[in-house]
mmCIF file of C-alpha atoms in Angstrom:
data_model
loop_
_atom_site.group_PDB
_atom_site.id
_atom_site.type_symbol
_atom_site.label_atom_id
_atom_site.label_comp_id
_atom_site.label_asym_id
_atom_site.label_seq_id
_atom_site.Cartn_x
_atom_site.Cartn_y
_atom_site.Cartn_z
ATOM 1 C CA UNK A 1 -13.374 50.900 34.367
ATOM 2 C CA UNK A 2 -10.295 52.308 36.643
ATOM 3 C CA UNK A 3 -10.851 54.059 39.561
ATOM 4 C CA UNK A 4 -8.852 57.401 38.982
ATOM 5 C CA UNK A 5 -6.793 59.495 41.701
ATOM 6 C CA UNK A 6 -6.879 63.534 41.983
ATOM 7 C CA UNK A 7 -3.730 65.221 42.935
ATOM 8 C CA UNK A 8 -4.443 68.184 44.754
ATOM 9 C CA UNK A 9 -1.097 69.971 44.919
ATOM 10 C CA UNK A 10 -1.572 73.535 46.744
ATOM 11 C CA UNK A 11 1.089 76.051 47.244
ATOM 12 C CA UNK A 12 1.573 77.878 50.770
ATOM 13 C CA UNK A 13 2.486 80.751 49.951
ATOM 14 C CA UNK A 14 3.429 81.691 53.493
ATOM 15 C CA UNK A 15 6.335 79.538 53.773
ATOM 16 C CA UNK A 16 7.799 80.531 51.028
ATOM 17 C CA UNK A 17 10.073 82.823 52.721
ATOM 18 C CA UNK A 18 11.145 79.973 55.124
ATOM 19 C CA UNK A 19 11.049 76.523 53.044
ATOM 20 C CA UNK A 20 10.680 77.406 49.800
ATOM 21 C CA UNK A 21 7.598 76.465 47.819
ATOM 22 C CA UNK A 22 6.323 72.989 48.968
ATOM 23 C CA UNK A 23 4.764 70.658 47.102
ATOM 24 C CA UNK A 24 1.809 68.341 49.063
ATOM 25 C CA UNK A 25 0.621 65.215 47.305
ATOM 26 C CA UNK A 26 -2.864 64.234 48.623
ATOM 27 C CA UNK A 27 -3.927 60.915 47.020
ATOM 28 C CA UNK A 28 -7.866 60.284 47.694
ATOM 29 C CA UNK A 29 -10.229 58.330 45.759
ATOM 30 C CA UNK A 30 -12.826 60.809 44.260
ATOM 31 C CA UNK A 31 -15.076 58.289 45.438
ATOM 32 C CA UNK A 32 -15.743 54.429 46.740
ATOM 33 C CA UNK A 33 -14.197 51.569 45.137
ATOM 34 C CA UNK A 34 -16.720 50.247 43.119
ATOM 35 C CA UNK A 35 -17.830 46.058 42.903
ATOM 36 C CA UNK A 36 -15.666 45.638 39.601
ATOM 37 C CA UNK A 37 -12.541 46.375 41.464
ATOM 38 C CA UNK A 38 -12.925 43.281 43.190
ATOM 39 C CA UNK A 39 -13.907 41.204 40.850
ATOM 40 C CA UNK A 40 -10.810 42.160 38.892
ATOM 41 C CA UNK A 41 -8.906 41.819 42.088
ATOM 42 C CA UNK A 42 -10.536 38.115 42.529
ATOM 43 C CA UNK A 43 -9.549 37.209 39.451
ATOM 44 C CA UNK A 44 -5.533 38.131 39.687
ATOM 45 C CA UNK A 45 -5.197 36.520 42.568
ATOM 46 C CA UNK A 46 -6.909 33.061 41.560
ATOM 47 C CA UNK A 47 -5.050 33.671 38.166
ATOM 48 C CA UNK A 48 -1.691 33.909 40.275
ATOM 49 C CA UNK A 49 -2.481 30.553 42.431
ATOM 50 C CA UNK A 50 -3.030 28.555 39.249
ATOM 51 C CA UNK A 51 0.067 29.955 38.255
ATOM 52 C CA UNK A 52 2.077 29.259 40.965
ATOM 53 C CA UNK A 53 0.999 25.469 41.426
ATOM 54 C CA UNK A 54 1.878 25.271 37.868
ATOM 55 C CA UNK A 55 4.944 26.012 38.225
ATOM 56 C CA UNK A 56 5.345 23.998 41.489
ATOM 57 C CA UNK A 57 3.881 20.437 39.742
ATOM 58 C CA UNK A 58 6.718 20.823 36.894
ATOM 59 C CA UNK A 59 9.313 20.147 39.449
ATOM 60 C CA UNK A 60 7.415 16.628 40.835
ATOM 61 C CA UNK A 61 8.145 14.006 38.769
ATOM 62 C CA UNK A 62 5.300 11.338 39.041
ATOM 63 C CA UNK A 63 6.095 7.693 38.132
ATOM 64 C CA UNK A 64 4.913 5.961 35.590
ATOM 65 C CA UNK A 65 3.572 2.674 37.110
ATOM 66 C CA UNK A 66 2.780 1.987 40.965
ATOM 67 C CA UNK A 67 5.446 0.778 43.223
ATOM 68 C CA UNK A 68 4.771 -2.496 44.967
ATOM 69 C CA UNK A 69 5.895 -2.776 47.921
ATOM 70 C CA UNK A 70 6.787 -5.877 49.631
ATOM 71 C CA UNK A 71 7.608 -6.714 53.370
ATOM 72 C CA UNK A 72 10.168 -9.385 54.821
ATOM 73 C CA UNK A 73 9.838 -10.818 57.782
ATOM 74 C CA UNK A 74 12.449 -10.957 59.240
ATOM 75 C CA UNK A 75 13.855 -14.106 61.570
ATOM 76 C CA UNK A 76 13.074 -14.531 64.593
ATOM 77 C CA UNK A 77 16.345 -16.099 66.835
ATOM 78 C CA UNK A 78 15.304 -18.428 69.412
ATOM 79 C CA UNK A 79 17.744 -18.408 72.229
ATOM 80 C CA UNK A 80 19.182 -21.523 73.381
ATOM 81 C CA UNK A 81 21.296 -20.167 76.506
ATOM 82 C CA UNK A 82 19.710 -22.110 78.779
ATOM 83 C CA UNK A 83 20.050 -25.483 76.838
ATOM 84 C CA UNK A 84 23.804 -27.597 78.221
ATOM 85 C CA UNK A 85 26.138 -27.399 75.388
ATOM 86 C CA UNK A 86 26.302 -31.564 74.694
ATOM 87 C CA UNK A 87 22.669 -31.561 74.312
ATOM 88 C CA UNK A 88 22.728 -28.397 71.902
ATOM 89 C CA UNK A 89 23.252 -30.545 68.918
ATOM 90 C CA UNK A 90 19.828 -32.117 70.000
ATOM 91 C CA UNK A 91 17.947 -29.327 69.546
ATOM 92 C CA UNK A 92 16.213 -28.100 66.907
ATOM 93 C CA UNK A 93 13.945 -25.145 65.603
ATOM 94 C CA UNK A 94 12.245 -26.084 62.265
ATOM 95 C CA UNK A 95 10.917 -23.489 60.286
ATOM 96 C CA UNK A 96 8.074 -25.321 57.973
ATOM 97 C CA UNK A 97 7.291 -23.916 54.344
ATOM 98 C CA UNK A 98 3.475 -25.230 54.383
ATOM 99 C CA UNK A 99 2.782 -23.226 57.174
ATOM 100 C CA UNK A 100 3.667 -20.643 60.382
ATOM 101 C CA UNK A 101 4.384 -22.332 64.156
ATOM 102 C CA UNK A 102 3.442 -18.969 65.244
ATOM 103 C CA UNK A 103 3.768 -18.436 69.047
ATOM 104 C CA UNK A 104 5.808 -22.191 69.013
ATOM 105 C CA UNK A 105 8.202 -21.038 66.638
ATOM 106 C CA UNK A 106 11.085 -20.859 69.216
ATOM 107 C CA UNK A 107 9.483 -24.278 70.944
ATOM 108 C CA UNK A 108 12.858 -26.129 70.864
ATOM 109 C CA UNK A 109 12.091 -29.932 68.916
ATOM 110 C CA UNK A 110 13.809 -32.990 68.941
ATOM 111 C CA UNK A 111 14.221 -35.499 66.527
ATOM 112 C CA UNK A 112 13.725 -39.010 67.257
ATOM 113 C CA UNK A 113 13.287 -42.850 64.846
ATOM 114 C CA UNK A 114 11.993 -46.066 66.614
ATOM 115 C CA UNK A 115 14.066 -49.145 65.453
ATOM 116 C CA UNK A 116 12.619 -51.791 65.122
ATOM 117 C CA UNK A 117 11.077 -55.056 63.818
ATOM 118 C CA UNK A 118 7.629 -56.570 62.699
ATOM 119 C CA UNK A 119 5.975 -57.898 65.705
ATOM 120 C CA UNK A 120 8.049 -56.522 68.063
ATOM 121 C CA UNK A 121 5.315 -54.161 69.439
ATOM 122 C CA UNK A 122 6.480 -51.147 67.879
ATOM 123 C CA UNK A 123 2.730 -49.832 67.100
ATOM 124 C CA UNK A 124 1.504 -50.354 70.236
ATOM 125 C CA UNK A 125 4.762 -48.392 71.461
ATOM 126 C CA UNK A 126 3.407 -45.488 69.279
ATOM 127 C CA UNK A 127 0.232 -45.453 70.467
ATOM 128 C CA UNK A 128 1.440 -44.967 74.094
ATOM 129 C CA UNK A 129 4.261 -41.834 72.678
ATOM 130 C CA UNK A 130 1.456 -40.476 70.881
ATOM 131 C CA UNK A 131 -0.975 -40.126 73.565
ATOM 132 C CA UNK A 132 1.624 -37.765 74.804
ATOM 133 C CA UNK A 133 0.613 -33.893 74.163
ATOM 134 C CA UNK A 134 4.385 -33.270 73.128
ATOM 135 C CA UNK A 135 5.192 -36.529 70.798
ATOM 136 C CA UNK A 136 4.534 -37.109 67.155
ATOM 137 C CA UNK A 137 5.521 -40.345 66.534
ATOM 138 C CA UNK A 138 4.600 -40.389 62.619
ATOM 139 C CA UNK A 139 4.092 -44.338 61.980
ATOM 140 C CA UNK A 140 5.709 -46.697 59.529
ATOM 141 C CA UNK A 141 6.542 -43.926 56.757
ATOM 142 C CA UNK A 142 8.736 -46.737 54.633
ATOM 143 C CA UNK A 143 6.292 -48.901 54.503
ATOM 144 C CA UNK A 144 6.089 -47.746 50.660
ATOM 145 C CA UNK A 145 8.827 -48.924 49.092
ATOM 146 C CA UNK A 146 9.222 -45.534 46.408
ATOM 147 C CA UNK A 147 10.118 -43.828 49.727
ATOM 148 C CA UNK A 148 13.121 -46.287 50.449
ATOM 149 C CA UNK A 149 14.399 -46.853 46.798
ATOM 150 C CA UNK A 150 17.451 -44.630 47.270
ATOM 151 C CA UNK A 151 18.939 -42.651 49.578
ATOM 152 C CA UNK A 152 17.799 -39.733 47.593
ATOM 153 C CA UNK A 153 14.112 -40.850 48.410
ATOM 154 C CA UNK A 154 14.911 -41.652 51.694
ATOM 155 C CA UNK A 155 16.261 -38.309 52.503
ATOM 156 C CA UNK A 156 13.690 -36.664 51.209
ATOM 157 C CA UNK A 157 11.209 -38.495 53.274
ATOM 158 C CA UNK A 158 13.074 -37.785 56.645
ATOM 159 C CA UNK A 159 13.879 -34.002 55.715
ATOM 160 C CA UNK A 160 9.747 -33.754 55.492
ATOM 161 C CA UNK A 161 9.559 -35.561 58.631
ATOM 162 C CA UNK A 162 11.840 -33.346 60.877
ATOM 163 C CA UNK A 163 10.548 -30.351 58.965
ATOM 164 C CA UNK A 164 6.872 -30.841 60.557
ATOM 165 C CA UNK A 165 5.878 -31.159 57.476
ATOM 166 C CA UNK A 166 4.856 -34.910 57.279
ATOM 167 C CA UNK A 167 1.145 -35.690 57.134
ATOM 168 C CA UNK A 168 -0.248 -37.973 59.556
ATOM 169 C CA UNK A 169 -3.108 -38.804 62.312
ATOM 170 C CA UNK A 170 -0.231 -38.408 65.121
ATOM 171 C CA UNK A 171 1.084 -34.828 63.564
ATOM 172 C CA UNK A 172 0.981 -32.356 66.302
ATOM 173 C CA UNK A 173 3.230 -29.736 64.711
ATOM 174 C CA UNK A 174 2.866 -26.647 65.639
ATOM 175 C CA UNK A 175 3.724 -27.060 69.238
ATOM 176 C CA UNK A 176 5.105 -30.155 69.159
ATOM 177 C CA UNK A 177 8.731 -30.875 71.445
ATOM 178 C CA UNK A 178 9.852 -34.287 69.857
ATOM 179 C CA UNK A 179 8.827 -35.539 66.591
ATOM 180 C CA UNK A 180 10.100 -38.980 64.868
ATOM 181 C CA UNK A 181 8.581 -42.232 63.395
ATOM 182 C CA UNK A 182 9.109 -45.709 63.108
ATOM 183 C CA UNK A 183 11.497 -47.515 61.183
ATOM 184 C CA UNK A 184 11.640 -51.513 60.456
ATOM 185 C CA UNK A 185 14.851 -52.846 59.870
ATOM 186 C CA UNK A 186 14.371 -54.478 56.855
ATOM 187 C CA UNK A 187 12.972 -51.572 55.337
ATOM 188 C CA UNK A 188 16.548 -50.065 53.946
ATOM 189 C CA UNK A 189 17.848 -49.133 56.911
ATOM 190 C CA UNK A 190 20.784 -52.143 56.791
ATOM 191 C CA UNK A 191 21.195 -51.360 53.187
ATOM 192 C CA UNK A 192 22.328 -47.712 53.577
ATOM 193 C CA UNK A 193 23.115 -47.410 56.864
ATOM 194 C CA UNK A 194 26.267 -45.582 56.587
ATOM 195 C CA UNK A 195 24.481 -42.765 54.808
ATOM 196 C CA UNK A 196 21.319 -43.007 57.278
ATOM 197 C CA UNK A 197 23.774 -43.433 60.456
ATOM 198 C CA UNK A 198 25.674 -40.221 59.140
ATOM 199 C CA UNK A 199 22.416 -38.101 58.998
ATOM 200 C CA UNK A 200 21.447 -39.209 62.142
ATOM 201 C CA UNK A 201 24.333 -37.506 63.652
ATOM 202 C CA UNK A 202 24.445 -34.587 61.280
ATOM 203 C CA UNK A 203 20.902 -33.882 62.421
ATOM 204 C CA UNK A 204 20.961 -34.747 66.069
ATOM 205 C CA UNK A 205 18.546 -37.413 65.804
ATOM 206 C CA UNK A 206 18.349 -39.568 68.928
ATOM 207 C CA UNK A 207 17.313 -43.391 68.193
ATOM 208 C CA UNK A 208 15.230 -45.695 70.522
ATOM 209 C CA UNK A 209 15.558 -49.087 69.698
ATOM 210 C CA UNK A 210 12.633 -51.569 70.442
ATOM 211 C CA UNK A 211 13.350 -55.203 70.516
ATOM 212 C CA UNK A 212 11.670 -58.399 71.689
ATOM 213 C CA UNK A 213 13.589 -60.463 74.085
ATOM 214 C CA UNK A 214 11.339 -63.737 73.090
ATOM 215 C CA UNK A 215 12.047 -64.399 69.632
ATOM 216 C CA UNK A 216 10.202 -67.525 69.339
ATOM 217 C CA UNK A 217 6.728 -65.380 70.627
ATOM 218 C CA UNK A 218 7.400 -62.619 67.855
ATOM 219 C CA UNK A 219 7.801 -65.825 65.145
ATOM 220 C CA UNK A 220 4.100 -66.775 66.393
ATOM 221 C CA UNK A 221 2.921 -63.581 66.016
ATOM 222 C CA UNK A 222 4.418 -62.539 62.389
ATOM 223 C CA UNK A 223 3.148 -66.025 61.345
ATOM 224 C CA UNK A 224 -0.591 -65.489 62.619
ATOM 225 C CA UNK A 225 -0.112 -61.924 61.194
ATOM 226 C CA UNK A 226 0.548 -62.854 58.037
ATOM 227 C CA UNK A 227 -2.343 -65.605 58.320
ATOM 228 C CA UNK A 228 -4.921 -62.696 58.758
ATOM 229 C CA UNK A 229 -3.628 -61.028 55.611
ATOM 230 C CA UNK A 230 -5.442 -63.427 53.395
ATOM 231 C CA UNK A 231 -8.227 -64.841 56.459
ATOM 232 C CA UNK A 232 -9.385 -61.530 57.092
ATOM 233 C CA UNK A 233 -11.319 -63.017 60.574
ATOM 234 C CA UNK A 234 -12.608 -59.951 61.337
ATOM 235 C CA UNK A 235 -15.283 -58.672 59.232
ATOM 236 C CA UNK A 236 -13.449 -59.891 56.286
ATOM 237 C CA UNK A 237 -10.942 -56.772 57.195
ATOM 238 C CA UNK A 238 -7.257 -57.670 58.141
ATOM 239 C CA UNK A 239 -6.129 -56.013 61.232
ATOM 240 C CA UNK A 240 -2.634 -55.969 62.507
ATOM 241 C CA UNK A 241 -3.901 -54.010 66.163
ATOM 242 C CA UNK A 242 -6.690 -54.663 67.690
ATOM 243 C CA UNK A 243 -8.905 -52.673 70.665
ATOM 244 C CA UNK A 244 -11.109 -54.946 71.856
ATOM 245 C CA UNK A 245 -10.754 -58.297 73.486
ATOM 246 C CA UNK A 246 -13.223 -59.981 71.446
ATOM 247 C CA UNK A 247 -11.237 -59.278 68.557
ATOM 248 C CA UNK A 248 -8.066 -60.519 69.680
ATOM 249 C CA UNK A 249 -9.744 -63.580 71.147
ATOM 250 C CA UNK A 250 -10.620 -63.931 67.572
ATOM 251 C CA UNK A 251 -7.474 -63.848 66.359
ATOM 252 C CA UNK A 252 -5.816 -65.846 68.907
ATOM 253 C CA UNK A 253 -7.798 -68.346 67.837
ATOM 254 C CA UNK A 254 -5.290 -69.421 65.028
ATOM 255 C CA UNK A 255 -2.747 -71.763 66.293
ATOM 256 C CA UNK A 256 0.428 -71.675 63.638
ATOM 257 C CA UNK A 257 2.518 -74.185 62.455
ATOM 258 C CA UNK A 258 6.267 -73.658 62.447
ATOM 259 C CA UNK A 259 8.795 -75.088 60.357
ATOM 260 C CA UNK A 260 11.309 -76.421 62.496
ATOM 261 C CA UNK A 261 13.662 -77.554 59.930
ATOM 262 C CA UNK A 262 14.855 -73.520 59.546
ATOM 263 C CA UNK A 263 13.502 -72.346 62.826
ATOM 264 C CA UNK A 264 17.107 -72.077 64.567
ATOM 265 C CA UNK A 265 18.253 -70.295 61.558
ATOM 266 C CA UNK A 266 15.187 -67.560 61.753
ATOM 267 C CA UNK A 267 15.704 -67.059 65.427
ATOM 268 C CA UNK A 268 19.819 -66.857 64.966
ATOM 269 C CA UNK A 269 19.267 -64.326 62.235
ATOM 270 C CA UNK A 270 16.427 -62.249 63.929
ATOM 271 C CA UNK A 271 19.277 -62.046 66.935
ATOM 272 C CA UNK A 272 22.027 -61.160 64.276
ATOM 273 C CA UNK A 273 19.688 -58.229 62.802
ATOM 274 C CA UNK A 274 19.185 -57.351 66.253
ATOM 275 C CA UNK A 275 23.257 -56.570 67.127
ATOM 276 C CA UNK A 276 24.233 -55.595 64.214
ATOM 277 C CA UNK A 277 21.864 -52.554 63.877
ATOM 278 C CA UNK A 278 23.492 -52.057 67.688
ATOM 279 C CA UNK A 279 26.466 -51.777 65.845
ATOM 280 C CA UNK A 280 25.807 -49.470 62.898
ATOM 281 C CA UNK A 281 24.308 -46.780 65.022
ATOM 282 C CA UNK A 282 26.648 -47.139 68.112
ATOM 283 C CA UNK A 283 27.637 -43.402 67.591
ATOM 284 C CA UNK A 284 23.846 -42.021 67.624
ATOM 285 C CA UNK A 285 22.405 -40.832 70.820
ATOM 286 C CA UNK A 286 20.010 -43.835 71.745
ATOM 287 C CA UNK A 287 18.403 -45.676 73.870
ATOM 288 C CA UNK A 288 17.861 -49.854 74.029
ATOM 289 C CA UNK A 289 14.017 -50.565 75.143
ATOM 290 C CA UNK A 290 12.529 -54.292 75.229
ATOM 291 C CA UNK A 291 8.650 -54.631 75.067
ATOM 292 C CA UNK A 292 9.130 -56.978 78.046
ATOM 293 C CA UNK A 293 10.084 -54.116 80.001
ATOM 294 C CA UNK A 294 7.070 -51.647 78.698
ATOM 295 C CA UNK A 295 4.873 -54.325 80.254
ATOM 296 C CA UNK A 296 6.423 -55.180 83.346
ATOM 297 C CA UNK A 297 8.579 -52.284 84.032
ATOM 298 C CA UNK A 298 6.530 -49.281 85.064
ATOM 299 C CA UNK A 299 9.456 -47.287 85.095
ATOM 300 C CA UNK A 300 10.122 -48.078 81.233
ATOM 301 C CA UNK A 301 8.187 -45.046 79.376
ATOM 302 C CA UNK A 302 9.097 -42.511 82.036
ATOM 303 C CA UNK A 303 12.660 -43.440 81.002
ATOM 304 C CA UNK A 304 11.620 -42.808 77.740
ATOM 305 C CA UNK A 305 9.830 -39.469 78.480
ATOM 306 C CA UNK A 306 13.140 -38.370 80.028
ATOM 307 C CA UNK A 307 15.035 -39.229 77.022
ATOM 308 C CA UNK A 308 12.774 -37.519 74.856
ATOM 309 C CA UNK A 309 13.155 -34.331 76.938
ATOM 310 C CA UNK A 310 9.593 -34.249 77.175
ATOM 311 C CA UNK A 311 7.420 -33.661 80.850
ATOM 312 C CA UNK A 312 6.768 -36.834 81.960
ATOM 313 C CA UNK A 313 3.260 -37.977 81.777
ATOM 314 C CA UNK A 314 1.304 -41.400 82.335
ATOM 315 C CA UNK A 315 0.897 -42.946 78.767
ATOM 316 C CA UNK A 316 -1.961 -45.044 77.400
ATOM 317 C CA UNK A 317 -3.088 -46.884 74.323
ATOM 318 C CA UNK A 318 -6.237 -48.589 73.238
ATOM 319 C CA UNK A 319 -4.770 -51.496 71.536
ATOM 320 C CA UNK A 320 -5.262 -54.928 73.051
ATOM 321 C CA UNK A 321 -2.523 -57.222 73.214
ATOM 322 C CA UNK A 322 -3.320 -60.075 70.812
ATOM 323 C CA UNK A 323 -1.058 -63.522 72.339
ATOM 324 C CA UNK A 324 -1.609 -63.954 76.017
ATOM 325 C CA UNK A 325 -1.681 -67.190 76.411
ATOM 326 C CA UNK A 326 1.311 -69.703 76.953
ATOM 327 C CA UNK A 327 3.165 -70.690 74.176
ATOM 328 C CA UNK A 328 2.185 -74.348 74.436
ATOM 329 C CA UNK A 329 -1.686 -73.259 73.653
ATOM 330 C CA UNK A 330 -0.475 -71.017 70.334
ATOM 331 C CA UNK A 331 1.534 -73.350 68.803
ATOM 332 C CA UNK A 332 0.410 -76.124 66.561
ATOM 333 C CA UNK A 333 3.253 -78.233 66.539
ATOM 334 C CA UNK A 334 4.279 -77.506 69.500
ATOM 335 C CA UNK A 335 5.730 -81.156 70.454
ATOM 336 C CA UNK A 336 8.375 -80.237 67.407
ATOM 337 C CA UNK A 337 8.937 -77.059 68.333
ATOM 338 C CA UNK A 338 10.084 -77.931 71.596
ATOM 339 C CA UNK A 339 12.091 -80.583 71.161
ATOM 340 C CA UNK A 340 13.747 -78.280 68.217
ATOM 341 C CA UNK A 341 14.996 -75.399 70.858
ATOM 342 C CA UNK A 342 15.630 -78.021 73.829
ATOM 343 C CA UNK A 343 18.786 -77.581 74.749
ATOM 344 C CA UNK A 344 19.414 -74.331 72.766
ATOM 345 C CA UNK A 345 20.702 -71.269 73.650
ATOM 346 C CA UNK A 346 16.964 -70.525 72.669
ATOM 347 C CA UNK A 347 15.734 -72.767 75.689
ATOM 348 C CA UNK A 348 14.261 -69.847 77.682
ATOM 349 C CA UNK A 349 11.985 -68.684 74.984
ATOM 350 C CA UNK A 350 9.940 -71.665 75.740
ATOM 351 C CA UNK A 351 9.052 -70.836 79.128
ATOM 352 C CA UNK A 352 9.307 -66.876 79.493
ATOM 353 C CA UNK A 353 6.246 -65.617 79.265
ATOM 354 C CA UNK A 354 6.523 -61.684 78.220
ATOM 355 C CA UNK A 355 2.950 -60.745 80.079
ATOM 356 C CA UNK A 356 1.311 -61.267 82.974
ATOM 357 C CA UNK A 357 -2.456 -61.905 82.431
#
């Protein structure tokens, strides 16, 4: 029920003569508001909100599904100011799919293949690069031959290689400064080596060759190699490296026979695969490094270090070298084989020895 208002309205009756006849309003509640009033007052005002947000969520247009929102990251760019501008084309930044180099991402890397052939000491070579805590020197990764098939297949393998993203016992990757592998000669490389010589220097990749002076003591060592293959003297496992010196005593122990009728023509063409790869990748960066000198020249892997671009450290391997003994005791025929290279431009081979025992 309202509340209802009197009007008193009173007439002064003195004044009239003065102000005419006045009219006073007095508005006064006959008496206190009573508790309805405020419910009813309560109820406008909540009735009022709802109408106002009403009104207000018409205007906001909600959508239909959630957005997703995604996040790039972007780039980082490493800075190469302080890097001379001939050895720019050296350097390189790889950004891996498989995973994140993190705090190493702007680690500057260079790219680096051993060349090479069987027997030439090229494992033992990695061993010693490898023990370095900057090197990844990936092993013998065309070995298979469905890596070398093409130059599709071969390109694919070296991209993964350079892109840290080659699987191996010597990967370092993250933090890594030179990365490479090694690569036999007669594994493709003379068979497409304009293509493999041109993305050498497309990609800045620096090439360290590793020969063997003595020809005629790498011939005695693929031969006994290849002798173990089907032997299998140790354990009935063939090893090509070994770490003890029992076990190379072991193998040692077979004394090949060498065919002298086409031995001049193995050693001319083991020279002629040597100069020619010389040759081929005579614009590459490189480096020419005989095992000879890793043994006797302590100077040799520090000049390799330096090469590398990598802090120079002392270098070891656990392998043990297999052959130490004169060429006279490892030689079956050896009577033959000396009067074969008598005379020869080959005549040193039979009395250098390449180590010092």
């Amino acid at each position: 029920m309202m509340p209802f208002i009197t009007i008193h309205i009173c007439l002064h009756e003195e004044h009239n003569n003065a102000q005419g006849g006045m009219i006073i309003f007095s508005s006064k509640a006959s008496k206190k508001l009573p508790y309805a009033f405020w419910l009813v007052l309560l109820f406008f005002i909540m009735s009022f909100g709802v109408y106002i947000c009403g009104v207000s969520l018409t205007h906001i247009t909600m959508p239909s599904k959630p957005t997703k929102i995604s996040f790039t990251r972007t780039k980082r760019t490493c800075a190469i100011n302080d890097i001379p501008p001939e050895e720019q084309v050296y350097v390189h930044f790889p950004r891996p799919k498989t995973y994140s180099r993190e705090e190493c991402e702007c680690t500057p890397v260079r790219f680096f293949v051993i060349l090479s052939m069987q027997r030439s000491g090229s494992g033992w070579f990695e061993t010693l690069l490898n023990s370095h805590p900057n090197i990844s020197s990936n092993g013998e990764v065309f070995s298979l031959k469905t890596r070398r098939q093409n130059m599709e297949t071969i390109q694919r393998t070296l991209d993964t290689v350079y892109n840290l993203e080659w699987v191996s016992s010597a990967a370092k990757n993250e933090c890594v400064a030179a990365v490479g592998f090694k690569w036999m000669l007669n594994q493709a490389v003379m068979v497409y080596h304009r293509q493999i010589a041109d993305y050498f220097n497309q990609k800045g990749v620096s090439v360290i060759y590793l020969f063997r002076r003595n020809l005629l003591r790498r011939l005695v060592s693929l031969l006994a190699n290849a002798y173990d293959k089907d032997a299998k003297l140790i354990n009935g496992t063939h090893m090509s490296h070994v770490h003890t010196r029992e076990q190379a005593d072991l193998l040692a122990q077979f004394k090949p026979t060498i065919n002298v009728s086409s031995l001049m023509v193995d050693l001319t063409n083991a020279e002629h695969t040597m100069t020619k790869s010389l040759e081929i990748f005579n614009s590459s960066r490189r480096m020419i490094l005989y095992y000879e000198d890793i043994i006797n020249n302590p100077k040799a892997l520090s000049d390799v270090q330096e090469f590398l671009r990598v802090p120079v450290r002392k270098l070891r391997s656990r392998q043990v070298k297999i052959h130490i003994k004169p060429l006279h005791e490892q030689v079956n025929n050896w009577d033959d084989v000396y009067r074969t290279i008598k005379g020869s431009q080959y005549e040193g081979f039979l009395h250098y020895s390449d180590y010092i025992f």
